Coordinates of C-alpha atoms in Angstrom, one line a residue:
M1 CA 0.3 5.0 5.9
D2 CA -0.7 4.0 9.6
T3 CA -1.6 8.0 10.2
L4 CA -3.8 7.8 7.2
R5 CA -5.5 4.6 7.9
K6 CA -6.0 6.5 11.7
Q7 CA -7.4 9.3 10.1
M8 CA -10.0 7.0 7.9
R9 CA -11.1 5.1 10.9
K10 CA -11.6 8.7 12.8
L11 CA -13.3 10.1 9.7
K12 CA -15.5 6.8 9.3
K13 CA -16.7 7.2 13.0
Q14 CA -17.3 10.7 12.3
I15 CA -19.4 9.8 9.3
R16 CA -21.7 7.6 11.6
A17 CA -22.5 10.1 14.2
A18 CA -23.0 13.0 11.7
S19 CA -25.8 14.2 10.2
S20 CA -27.1 13.7 6.9
E21 CA -25.8 17.3 5.5
E22 CA -22.1 16.6 7.4
T23 CA -22.5 13.0 6.1
N24 CA -22.0 14.2 2.2
G25 CA -18.8 16.4 3.2
L26 CA -17.0 13.7 5.3
L27 CA -17.5 11.4 2.4
V28 CA -15.8 13.6 0.1
I29 CA -12.9 13.7 2.6
W30 CA -12.9 10.1 3.0
R31 CA -12.7 9.5 -0.3
Q32 CA -9.5 11.8 -0.7
L33 CA -7.6 10.1 2.1
K34 CA -8.7 6.2 0.4
A35 CA -7.5 7.7 -3.1
R36 CA -4.2 8.9 -1.1
H37 CA -3.8 5.6 0.8
S38 CA -4.3 3.5 -2.4
A39 CA -1.7 5.5 -4.4
L40 CA 1.0 5.3 -1.4
S41 CA 0.3 1.7 -1.1
R42 CA 0.7 0.9 -4.9
A43 CA 3.8 2.9 -4.9
E44 CA 5.1 0.8 -1.6
S45 CA 4.5 -2.4 -3.4
A46 CA 6.6 -1.4 -6.7
R47 CA 9.4 -0.5 -4.7
K48 CA 9.3 -3.7 -2.9
K49 CA 9.0 -5.4 -6.2
R50 CA 11.7 -3.6 -7.7
S51 CA 14.0 -4.4 -4.9
Q52 CA 13.0 -8.3 -4.6
K53 CA 13.8 -8.2 -8.3
R54 CA 17.0 -6.3 -8.2
R55 CA 18.3 -9.1 -5.0
S56 CA 17.1 -12.0 -7.6
Q57 CA 19.0 -10.5 -10.3
E58 CA 22.0 -10.1 -8.0
R59 CA 22.0 -13.4 -6.9
F60 CA 21.8 -14.9 -10.5
I61 CA 24.8 -12.7 -11.5
R62 CA 26.9 -14.0 -8.4
D63 CA 25.8 -17.5 -8.9
P64 CA 23.5 -18.8 -12.0
F65 CA 23.9 -22.3 -11.1
Q66 CA 23.1 -22.0 -7.7
F67 CA 20.2 -19.6 -8.4
A68 CA 18.9 -22.2 -10.9
R69 CA 19.3 -24.9 -8.3
Q70 CA 17.5 -23.2 -5.9
L71 CA 14.4 -22.6 -8.0
F72 CA 13.7 -26.2 -8.2
Q73 CA 14.4 -27.0 -4.6

């Protein structure tokens, strides 16, 4: 993710400095990087959400009353 962000920043600088013919090609590459970055970001957030849900379920199964008490504090 970090390398994708760095590549996108570098590409944006190149787009600003490029001529009009080169700009179109660079924009295509930038859109591809952006799509890849968003897909990875969605996947990462889904993984985090899944693990958070799993942890909550484990806490509930371990001690349901304590889990419910924590919800209302």
